[in-house]
Amino acid sequence: MPASPPPAPISPKVGLFVTCLVDLMRPSVGFAAVKLLEDAGCRVEVPSAQTCCGQPAWNSGDSADAATVARGLIAAFEPFDYVVAPSGSCAGMIRVHYPELFADDPDWAPRARALAAKTHELISFLVDVRGLTRVAARLAATATYHDSCSGLRELGVKRQPRALLATVAGLELREGREAETCCGFGGLFCVKYPDVSTGIADVKTADIAATGADLVLGGDMGCLMNIAGRLRRQGSTAAVRHVAEVLADVTAVPPIAGT
């Protein structure tokens, strides 16, 4: 009979993978993530040795540089019970693509698979692993939610943010017909194909406008910055925020891009 897996720790030691965009562009998301994790009973540390996850190199076909970056990240986060990122994109890189990256490396493949198995996107970790069912947050707004491609398609993040947002006092959530449609960011895609990217973003912003929402929420800074920038150029007054800020009730900071 195979051995039973060890029980989940009551107060797990979580390594917060902040991600590049949160660190450089929106630190409030990182602080919100820490608050949510600590409120959920986790002991949170932010390893100073963390870097980019290597996704830009991986997506551009530079697997050698992606592997170099990934080795450093694996070593930095191995001591933790869980690795949590406020980004489906970066969490997906570790959880889905690290095992692919080291598939032919007998030394690093086991370490990559072990890290992948304990890596989670923030909101799915709170709901699926920690069993969180509600938050003590309040925000008077009408919001619509954007499902980022990696979070939705690689990690299955869909119901978890909506379940917690439904418990935010004063918040009404309106679903867009194109909630699951790409925003046009796609990392290097928006740089290589700006006209196509802008066309995709226009579909997204038109759908947002059709909902009548005054707030756009999502779980990936790349998507949110792209949406906020396009809304601002179109003269929209809709605000854009990372979902962690709303759930942690830390909305004193201005919305992304000041929209």
PDB file of C-alpha atoms in Angstrom:
ATOM      1  CA  MET A   1       0.000   0.000   0.000  1.00  0.00           C
ATOM      2  CA  PRO A   2       1.486   3.382  -0.972  1.00  0.00           C
ATOM      3  CA  ALA A   3       2.333   5.727   1.878  1.00  0.00           C
ATOM      4  CA  SER A   4      -0.214   8.448   2.610  1.00  0.00           C
ATOM      5  CA  PRO A   5       0.911  12.001   1.845  1.00  0.00           C
ATOM      6  CA  PRO A   6       1.903  14.003   4.920  1.00  0.00           C
ATOM      7  CA  PRO A   7      -0.879  16.203   6.364  1.00  0.00           C
ATOM      8  CA  ALA A   8      -0.918  19.844   5.279  1.00  0.00           C
ATOM      9  CA  PRO A   9       0.719  22.088   7.888  1.00  0.00           C
ATOM     10  CA  ILE A  10      -1.709  24.114  10.032  1.00  0.00           C
ATOM     11  CA  SER A  11       0.340  27.281   9.639  1.00  0.00           C
ATOM     12  CA  PRO A  12       2.291  26.706   6.425  1.00  0.00           C
ATOM     13  CA  LYS A  13       5.465  28.538   5.570  1.00  0.00           C
ATOM     14  CA  VAL A  14       4.691  30.372   2.325  1.00  0.00           C
ATOM     15  CA  GLY A  15       7.276  31.901   0.023  1.00  0.00           C
ATOM     16  CA  LEU A  16       5.682  34.843  -1.767  1.00  0.00           C
ATOM     17  CA  PHE A  17       6.873  35.092  -5.349  1.00  0.00           C
ATOM     18  CA  VAL A  18       6.205  38.792  -5.817  1.00  0.00           C
ATOM     19  CA  THR A  19       6.709  38.848  -9.631  1.00  0.00           C
ATOM     20  CA  CYS A  20       8.529  41.546 -11.598  1.00  0.00           C
ATOM     21  CA  LEU A  21       5.527  43.742 -12.418  1.00  0.00           C
ATOM     22  CA  VAL A  22       4.244  43.809  -8.843  1.00  0.00           C
ATOM     23  CA  ASP A  23       7.724  44.591  -7.522  1.00  0.00           C
ATOM     24  CA  LEU A  24       8.454  47.352 -10.029  1.00  0.00           C
ATOM     25  CA  MET A  25       5.012  48.739 -10.943  1.00  0.00           C
ATOM     26  CA  ARG A  26       2.450  47.907  -8.244  1.00  0.00           C
ATOM     27  CA  PRO A  27       3.952  47.032  -4.826  1.00  0.00           C
ATOM     28  CA  SER A  28       0.534  47.475  -3.198  1.00  0.00           C
ATOM     29  CA  VAL A  29      -0.472  44.135  -4.728  1.00  0.00           C
ATOM     30  CA  GLY A  30       2.406  42.460  -2.908  1.00  0.00           C
ATOM     31  CA  PHE A  31       1.404  43.994   0.423  1.00  0.00           C
ATOM     32  CA  ALA A  32      -2.213  42.980  -0.197  1.00  0.00           C
ATOM     33  CA  ALA A  33      -1.077  39.427  -0.917  1.00  0.00           C
ATOM     34  CA  VAL A  34       0.884  39.293   2.339  1.00  0.00           C
ATOM     35  CA  LYS A  35      -2.178  40.519   4.279  1.00  0.00           C
ATOM     36  CA  LEU A  36      -4.461  37.935   2.677  1.00  0.00           C
ATOM     37  CA  LEU A  37      -2.018  35.093   3.296  1.00  0.00           C
ATOM     38  CA  GLU A  38      -1.357  36.061   6.920  1.00  0.00           C
ATOM     39  CA  ASP A  39      -5.097  36.472   7.569  1.00  0.00           C
ATOM     40  CA  ALA A  40      -5.444  32.922   6.215  1.00  0.00           C
ATOM     41  CA  GLY A  41      -3.006  31.643   8.846  1.00  0.00           C
ATOM     42  CA  CYS A  42       0.164  31.470   6.759  1.00  0.00           C
ATOM     43  CA  ARG A  43       3.666  32.458   7.770  1.00  0.00           C
ATOM     44  CA  VAL A  44       4.876  34.554   4.845  1.00  0.00           C
ATOM     45  CA  GLU A  45       8.417  35.245   3.746  1.00  0.00           C
ATOM     46  CA  VAL A  46       9.646  37.075   0.646  1.00  0.00           C
ATOM     47  CA  PRO A  47      12.988  35.536  -0.408  1.00  0.00           C
ATOM     48  CA  SER A  48      15.370  38.306  -1.426  1.00  0.00           C
ATOM     49  CA  ALA A  49      17.084  36.005  -3.949  1.00  0.00           C
ATOM     50  CA  GLN A  50      13.990  35.785  -6.146  1.00  0.00           C
ATOM     51  CA  THR A  51      14.176  37.115  -9.695  1.00  0.00           C
ATOM     52  CA  CYS A  52      12.061  36.925 -12.838  1.00  0.00           C
ATOM     53  CA  CYS A  53      10.532  33.474 -13.392  1.00  0.00           C
ATOM     54  CA  GLY A  54      12.112  33.328 -16.862  1.00  0.00           C
ATOM     55  CA  GLN A  55       8.856  33.469 -18.790  1.00  0.00           C
ATOM     56  CA  PRO A  56       9.958  36.173 -21.305  1.00  0.00           C
ATOM     57  CA  ALA A  57      12.962  34.054 -22.329  1.00  0.00           C
ATOM     58  CA  TRP A  58      10.865  30.863 -22.436  1.00  0.00           C
ATOM     59  CA  ASN A  59       8.163  32.472 -24.583  1.00  0.00           C
ATOM     60  CA  SER A  60      10.751  33.796 -27.037  1.00  0.00           C
ATOM     61  CA  GLY A  61      12.406  30.402 -27.456  1.00  0.00           C
ATOM     62  CA  ASP A  62      15.499  31.131 -25.362  1.00  0.00           C
ATOM     63  CA  SER A  63      15.306  28.020 -23.212  1.00  0.00           C
ATOM     64  CA  ALA A  64      18.960  28.258 -22.117  1.00  0.00           C
ATOM     65  CA  ASP A  65      18.508  31.645 -20.422  1.00  0.00           C
ATOM     66  CA  ALA A  66      15.088  30.590 -19.100  1.00  0.00           C
ATOM     67  CA  ALA A  67      16.722  27.574 -17.445  1.00  0.00           C
ATOM     68  CA  THR A  68      19.463  29.729 -15.905  1.00  0.00           C
ATOM     69  CA  VAL A  69      16.855  32.013 -14.331  1.00  0.00           C
ATOM     70  CA  ALA A  70      14.692  29.076 -13.263  1.00  0.00           C
ATOM     71  CA  ARG A  71      17.548  27.322 -11.421  1.00  0.00           C
ATOM     72  CA  GLY A  72      18.003  30.374  -9.210  1.00  0.00           C
ATOM     73  CA  LEU A  73      14.281  30.590  -8.470  1.00  0.00           C
ATOM     74  CA  ILE A  74      13.988  26.885  -7.676  1.00  0.00           C
ATOM     75  CA  ALA A  75      16.857  27.104  -5.182  1.00  0.00           C
ATOM     76  CA  ALA A  76      15.372  30.218  -3.547  1.00  0.00           C
ATOM     77  CA  PHE A  77      11.928  28.688  -2.964  1.00  0.00           C
ATOM     78  CA  GLU A  78      12.711  25.038  -2.197  1.00  0.00           C
ATOM     79  CA  PRO A  79      12.659  25.537   1.611  1.00  0.00           C
ATOM     80  CA  PHE A  80       8.973  26.588   1.682  1.00  0.00           C
ATOM     81  CA  ASP A  81       5.822  24.519   2.147  1.00  0.00           C
ATOM     82  CA  TYR A  82       4.155  26.476  -0.654  1.00  0.00           C
ATOM     83  CA  VAL A  83       5.074  29.071  -3.281  1.00  0.00           C
ATOM     84  CA  VAL A  84       2.355  31.628  -3.985  1.00  0.00           C
ATOM     85  CA  ALA A  85       2.281  34.311  -6.682  1.00  0.00           C
ATOM     86  CA  PRO A  86      -0.266  37.088  -7.285  1.00  0.00           C
ATOM     87  CA  SER A  87      -0.161  36.160 -10.961  1.00  0.00           C
ATOM     88  CA  GLY A  88      -1.576  33.234 -12.897  1.00  0.00           C
ATOM     89  CA  SER A  89       0.976  33.868 -15.603  1.00  0.00           C
ATOM     90  CA  CYS A  90       4.073  33.573 -13.413  1.00  0.00           C
ATOM     91  CA  ALA A  91       2.603  30.771 -11.288  1.00  0.00           C
ATOM     92  CA  GLY A  92       1.761  28.954 -14.524  1.00  0.00           C
ATOM     93  CA  MET A  93       5.346  29.315 -15.717  1.00  0.00           C
ATOM     94  CA  ILE A  94       6.596  27.530 -12.599  1.00  0.00           C
ATOM     95  CA  ARG A  95       3.790  25.007 -12.284  1.00  0.00           C
ATOM     96  CA  VAL A  96       3.382  24.027 -15.942  1.00  0.00           C
ATOM     97  CA  HIS A  97       6.517  25.015 -17.836  1.00  0.00           C
ATOM     98  CA  TYR A  98       9.376  24.403 -15.375  1.00  0.00           C
ATOM     99  CA  PRO A  99       8.860  20.616 -15.631  1.00  0.00           C
ATOM    100  CA  GLU A 100       8.918  20.973 -19.440  1.00  0.00           C
ATOM    101  CA  LEU A 101      12.019  23.157 -19.295  1.00  0.00           C
ATOM    102  CA  PHE A 102      14.009  20.551 -17.329  1.00  0.00           C
ATOM    103  CA  ALA A 103      12.419  17.408 -18.766  1.00  0.00           C
ATOM    104  CA  ASP A 104      15.786  16.176 -20.108  1.00  0.00           C
ATOM    105  CA  ASP A 105      17.875  17.251 -17.116  1.00  0.00           C
ATOM    106  CA  PRO A 106      18.136  14.370 -14.602  1.00  0.00           C
ATOM    107  CA  ASP A 107      19.552  16.632 -11.895  1.00  0.00           C
ATOM    108  CA  TRP A 108      17.052  19.488 -12.104  1.00  0.00           C
ATOM    109  CA  ALA A 109      13.898  17.738 -13.331  1.00  0.00           C
ATOM    110  CA  PRO A 110      12.958  16.322  -9.886  1.00  0.00           C
ATOM    111  CA  ARG A 111      13.553  19.706  -8.254  1.00  0.00           C
ATOM    112  CA  ALA A 112      11.487  21.483 -10.921  1.00  0.00           C
ATOM    113  CA  ARG A 113       8.607  19.023 -10.503  1.00  0.00           C
ATOM    114  CA  ALA A 114       8.704  19.354  -6.720  1.00  0.00           C
ATOM    115  CA  LEU A 115       8.524  23.141  -6.897  1.00  0.00           C
ATOM    116  CA  ALA A 116       5.763  22.995  -9.505  1.00  0.00           C
ATOM    117  CA  ALA A 117       3.652  20.771  -7.280  1.00  0.00           C
ATOM    118  CA  LYS A 118       3.613  23.298  -4.420  1.00  0.00           C
ATOM    119  CA  THR A 119       3.232  26.481  -6.477  1.00  0.00           C
ATOM    120  CA  HIS A 120      -0.131  28.254  -6.649  1.00  0.00           C
ATOM    121  CA  GLU A 121      -1.774  31.411  -7.913  1.00  0.00           C
ATOM    122  CA  LEU A 122      -2.748  33.574  -4.922  1.00  0.00           C
ATOM    123  CA  ILE A 123      -6.564  33.460  -4.997  1.00  0.00           C
ATOM    124  CA  SER A 124      -6.792  29.782  -5.925  1.00  0.00           C
ATOM    125  CA  PHE A 125      -4.403  29.020  -3.051  1.00  0.00           C
ATOM    126  CA  LEU A 126      -6.594  30.909  -0.585  1.00  0.00           C
ATOM    127  CA  VAL A 127      -9.783  29.152  -1.731  1.00  0.00           C
ATOM    128  CA  ASP A 128      -8.644  25.684  -2.799  1.00  0.00           C
ATOM    129  CA  VAL A 129      -5.774  25.068  -0.360  1.00  0.00           C
ATOM    130  CA  ARG A 130      -6.600  27.228   2.666  1.00  0.00           C
ATOM    131  CA  GLY A 131     -10.385  26.891   2.396  1.00  0.00           C
ATOM    132  CA  LEU A 132     -11.120  30.610   2.532  1.00  0.00           C
ATOM    133  CA  THR A 133     -14.819  31.315   1.879  1.00  0.00           C
ATOM    134  CA  ARG A 134     -15.168  35.020   2.642  1.00  0.00           C
ATOM    135  CA  VAL A 135     -13.228  38.205   3.297  1.00  0.00           C
ATOM    136  CA  ALA A 136     -13.839  41.196   5.560  1.00  0.00           C
ATOM    137  CA  ALA A 137     -13.649  43.840   2.832  1.00  0.00           C
ATOM    138  CA  ARG A 138     -15.902  46.647   1.703  1.00  0.00           C
ATOM    139  CA  LEU A 139     -15.991  48.574  -1.579  1.00  0.00           C
ATOM    140  CA  ALA A 140     -18.902  50.451  -3.112  1.00  0.00           C
ATOM    141  CA  ALA A 141     -18.407  49.718  -6.822  1.00  0.00           C
ATOM    142  CA  THR A 142     -19.752  47.863  -9.823  1.00  0.00           C
ATOM    143  CA  ALA A 143     -17.019  45.588 -11.110  1.00  0.00           C
ATOM    144  CA  THR A 144     -16.372  43.232 -13.996  1.00  0.00           C
ATOM    145  CA  TYR A 145     -13.690  40.536 -13.918  1.00  0.00           C
ATOM    146  CA  HIS A 146     -11.086  39.749 -16.575  1.00  0.00           C
ATOM    147  CA  ASP A 147      -9.910  36.118 -16.672  1.00  0.00           C
ATOM    148  CA  SER A 148      -6.252  36.111 -17.695  1.00  0.00           C
ATOM    149  CA  CYS A 149      -5.236  33.433 -20.200  1.00  0.00           C
ATOM    150  CA  SER A 150      -2.604  31.595 -18.134  1.00  0.00           C
ATOM    151  CA  GLY A 151      -4.586  31.683 -14.904  1.00  0.00           C
ATOM    152  CA  LEU A 152      -7.741  30.410 -16.590  1.00  0.00           C
ATOM    153  CA  ARG A 153      -6.352  27.924 -19.084  1.00  0.00           C
ATOM    154  CA  GLU A 154      -3.256  26.618 -17.326  1.00  0.00           C
ATOM    155  CA  LEU A 155      -4.358  26.768 -13.682  1.00  0.00           C
ATOM    156  CA  GLY A 156      -8.168  26.713 -13.762  1.00  0.00           C
ATOM    157  CA  VAL A 157      -8.595  30.025 -11.947  1.00  0.00           C
ATOM    158  CA  LYS A 158     -12.180  31.137 -12.589  1.00  0.00           C
ATOM    159  CA  ARG A 159     -14.638  30.546  -9.746  1.00  0.00           C
ATOM    160  CA  GLN A 160     -12.203  31.299  -6.903  1.00  0.00           C
ATOM    161  CA  PRO A 161     -11.918  35.101  -7.300  1.00  0.00           C
ATOM    162  CA  ARG A 162     -15.642  35.403  -7.986  1.00  0.00           C
ATOM    163  CA  ALA A 163     -16.488  33.409  -4.852  1.00  0.00           C
ATOM    164  CA  LEU A 164     -14.499  35.767  -2.636  1.00  0.00           C
ATOM    165  CA  LEU A 165     -15.581  38.934  -4.463  1.00  0.00           C
ATOM    166  CA  ALA A 166     -19.202  37.943  -3.776  1.00  0.00           C
ATOM    167  CA  THR A 167     -18.478  38.463  -0.066  1.00  0.00           C
ATOM    168  CA  VAL A 168     -17.104  42.022  -0.444  1.00  0.00           C
ATOM    169  CA  ALA A 169     -19.700  44.349   1.075  1.00  0.00           C
ATOM    170  CA  GLY A 170     -21.052  46.914  -1.380  1.00  0.00           C
ATOM    171  CA  LEU A 171     -19.513  45.301  -4.478  1.00  0.00           C
ATOM    172  CA  GLU A 172     -21.660  44.241  -7.442  1.00  0.00           C
ATOM    173  CA  LEU A 173     -20.030  41.937 -10.002  1.00  0.00           C
ATOM    174  CA  ARG A 174     -21.243  42.031 -13.596  1.00  0.00           C
ATOM    175  CA  GLU A 175     -19.995  39.388 -16.038  1.00  0.00           C
ATOM    176  CA  GLY A 176     -18.784  40.459 -19.463  1.00  0.00           C
ATOM    177  CA  ARG A 177     -19.501  38.370 -22.541  1.00  0.00           C
ATOM    178  CA  GLU A 178     -15.759  38.444 -23.303  1.00  0.00           C
ATOM    179  CA  ALA A 179     -14.505  37.840 -19.753  1.00  0.00           C
ATOM    180  CA  GLU A 180     -12.403  34.866 -20.893  1.00  0.00           C
ATOM    181  CA  THR A 181     -11.076  36.600 -24.026  1.00  0.00           C
ATOM    182  CA  CYS A 182      -7.397  37.608 -24.132  1.00  0.00           C
ATOM    183  CA  CYS A 183      -6.694  41.288 -23.451  1.00  0.00           C
ATOM    184  CA  GLY A 184      -4.039  41.441 -26.201  1.00  0.00           C
ATOM    185  CA  PHE A 185      -1.032  41.710 -23.866  1.00  0.00           C
ATOM    186  CA  GLY A 186       0.551  38.272 -24.146  1.00  0.00           C
ATOM    187  CA  GLY A 187       3.986  39.330 -22.910  1.00  0.00           C
ATOM    188  CA  LEU A 188       6.190  39.809 -25.974  1.00  0.00           C
ATOM    189  CA  PHE A 189       3.154  39.426 -28.258  1.00  0.00           C
ATOM    190  CA  CYS A 190       2.111  43.046 -27.738  1.00  0.00           C
ATOM    191  CA  VAL A 191       5.640  44.155 -28.672  1.00  0.00           C
ATOM    192  CA  LYS A 192       5.963  41.980 -31.772  1.00  0.00           C
ATOM    193  CA  TYR A 193       2.414  42.544 -33.048  1.00  0.00           C
ATOM    194  CA  PRO A 194       1.224  45.910 -31.688  1.00  0.00           C
ATOM    195  CA  ASP A 195      -1.580  46.415 -34.215  1.00  0.00           C
ATOM    196  CA  VAL A 196      -3.076  42.981 -33.567  1.00  0.00           C
ATOM    197  CA  SER A 197      -2.636  43.473 -29.822  1.00  0.00           C
ATOM    198  CA  THR A 198      -4.458  46.807 -29.927  1.00  0.00           C
ATOM    199  CA  GLY A 199      -7.304  45.287 -31.919  1.00  0.00           C
ATOM    200  CA  ILE A 200      -7.731  42.541 -29.327  1.00  0.00           C
ATOM    201  CA  ALA A 201      -7.620  45.109 -26.514  1.00  0.00           C
ATOM    202  CA  ASP A 202     -10.358  47.111 -28.212  1.00  0.00           C
ATOM    203  CA  VAL A 203     -12.667  44.079 -28.107  1.00  0.00           C
ATOM    204  CA  LYS A 204     -11.936  43.743 -24.405  1.00  0.00           C
ATOM    205  CA  THR A 205     -12.534  47.410 -23.572  1.00  0.00           C
ATOM    206  CA  ALA A 206     -15.767  47.472 -25.604  1.00  0.00           C
ATOM    207  CA  ASP A 207     -16.993  44.505 -23.597  1.00  0.00           C
ATOM    208  CA  ILE A 208     -16.044  46.240 -20.355  1.00  0.00           C
ATOM    209  CA  ALA A 209     -18.000  49.325 -21.412  1.00  0.00           C
ATOM    210  CA  ALA A 210     -21.035  47.173 -22.268  1.00  0.00           C
ATOM    211  CA  THR A 211     -21.196  45.860 -18.703  1.00  0.00           C
ATOM    212  CA  GLY A 212     -21.545  49.390 -17.315  1.00  0.00           C
ATOM    213  CA  ALA A 213     -18.960  48.541 -14.653  1.00  0.00           C
ATOM    214  CA  ASP A 214     -16.884  51.315 -13.122  1.00  0.00           C
ATOM    215  CA  LEU A 215     -14.164  48.919 -11.954  1.00  0.00           C
ATOM    216  CA  VAL A 216     -12.182  46.231 -13.796  1.00  0.00           C
ATOM    217  CA  LEU A 217     -10.569  43.481 -11.712  1.00  0.00           C
ATOM    218  CA  GLY A 218      -8.147  40.710 -12.583  1.00  0.00           C
ATOM    219  CA  GLY A 219      -5.293  38.649 -11.229  1.00  0.00           C
ATOM    220  CA  ASP A 220      -2.391  39.494 -13.540  1.00  0.00           C
ATOM    221  CA  MET A 221      -0.601  42.829 -13.661  1.00  0.00           C
ATOM    222  CA  GLY A 222       0.384  42.444 -17.323  1.00  0.00           C
ATOM    223  CA  CYS A 223      -3.251  42.150 -18.402  1.00  0.00           C
ATOM    224  CA  LEU A 224      -4.409  44.885 -16.044  1.00  0.00           C
ATOM    225  CA  MET A 225      -1.760  47.385 -17.175  1.00  0.00           C
ATOM    226  CA  ASN A 226      -2.624  46.672 -20.805  1.00  0.00           C
ATOM    227  CA  ILE A 227      -6.364  47.108 -20.187  1.00  0.00           C
ATOM    228  CA  ALA A 228      -5.865  50.221 -18.055  1.00  0.00           C
ATOM    229  CA  GLY A 229      -3.648  51.834 -20.678  1.00  0.00           C
ATOM    230  CA  ARG A 230      -6.121  51.184 -23.458  1.00  0.00           C
ATOM    231  CA  LEU A 231      -9.067  52.443 -21.377  1.00  0.00           C
ATOM    232  CA  ARG A 232      -7.184  55.620 -20.533  1.00  0.00           C
ATOM    233  CA  ARG A 233      -6.356  56.304 -24.191  1.00  0.00           C
ATOM    234  CA  GLN A 234     -10.022  55.854 -25.044  1.00  0.00           C
ATOM    235  CA  GLY A 235     -11.064  58.361 -22.382  1.00  0.00           C
ATOM    236  CA  SER A 236     -12.795  55.801 -20.170  1.00  0.00           C
ATOM    237  CA  THR A 237     -13.226  56.608 -16.473  1.00  0.00           C
ATOM    238  CA  ALA A 238     -13.365  52.934 -15.429  1.00  0.00           C
ATOM    239  CA  ALA A 239     -10.812  52.117 -12.736  1.00  0.00           C
ATOM    240  CA  VAL A 240      -8.574  49.036 -12.913  1.00  0.00           C
ATOM    241  CA  ARG A 241      -7.235  47.091  -9.925  1.00  0.00           C
ATOM    242  CA  HIS A 242      -5.669  43.764  -9.012  1.00  0.00           C
ATOM    243  CA  VAL A 243      -8.238  41.604  -7.239  1.00  0.00           C
ATOM    244  CA  ALA A 244      -5.925  41.177  -4.226  1.00  0.00           C
ATOM    245  CA  GLU A 245      -6.221  44.885  -3.392  1.00  0.00           C
ATOM    246  CA  VAL A 246     -10.016  44.645  -3.168  1.00  0.00           C
ATOM    247  CA  LEU A 247     -10.072  41.365  -1.228  1.00  0.00           C
ATOM    248  CA  ALA A 248      -7.479  42.680   1.250  1.00  0.00           C
ATOM    249  CA  ASP A 249      -9.414  45.960   1.604  1.00  0.00           C
ATOM    250  CA  VAL A 250      -6.362  48.045   0.682  1.00  0.00           C
ATOM    251  CA  THR A 251      -7.850  50.330  -1.965  1.00  0.00           C
ATOM    252  CA  ALA A 252      -6.481  53.648  -0.715  1.00  0.00           C
ATOM    253  CA  VAL A 253      -3.843  53.636  -3.465  1.00  0.00           C
ATOM    254  CA  PRO A 254      -4.950  55.092  -6.835  1.00  0.00           C
ATOM    255  CA  PRO A 255      -6.074  52.572  -9.450  1.00  0.00           C
ATOM    256  CA  ILE A 256      -3.646  51.323 -12.098  1.00  0.00           C
ATOM    257  CA  ALA A 257      -2.661  54.058 -14.573  1.00  0.00           C
ATOM    258  CA  GLY A 258      -4.884  56.446 -12.655  1.00  0.00           C
ATOM    259  CA  THR A 259      -7.924  55.392 -14.691  1.00  0.00           C
TER     260      THR A 259
END
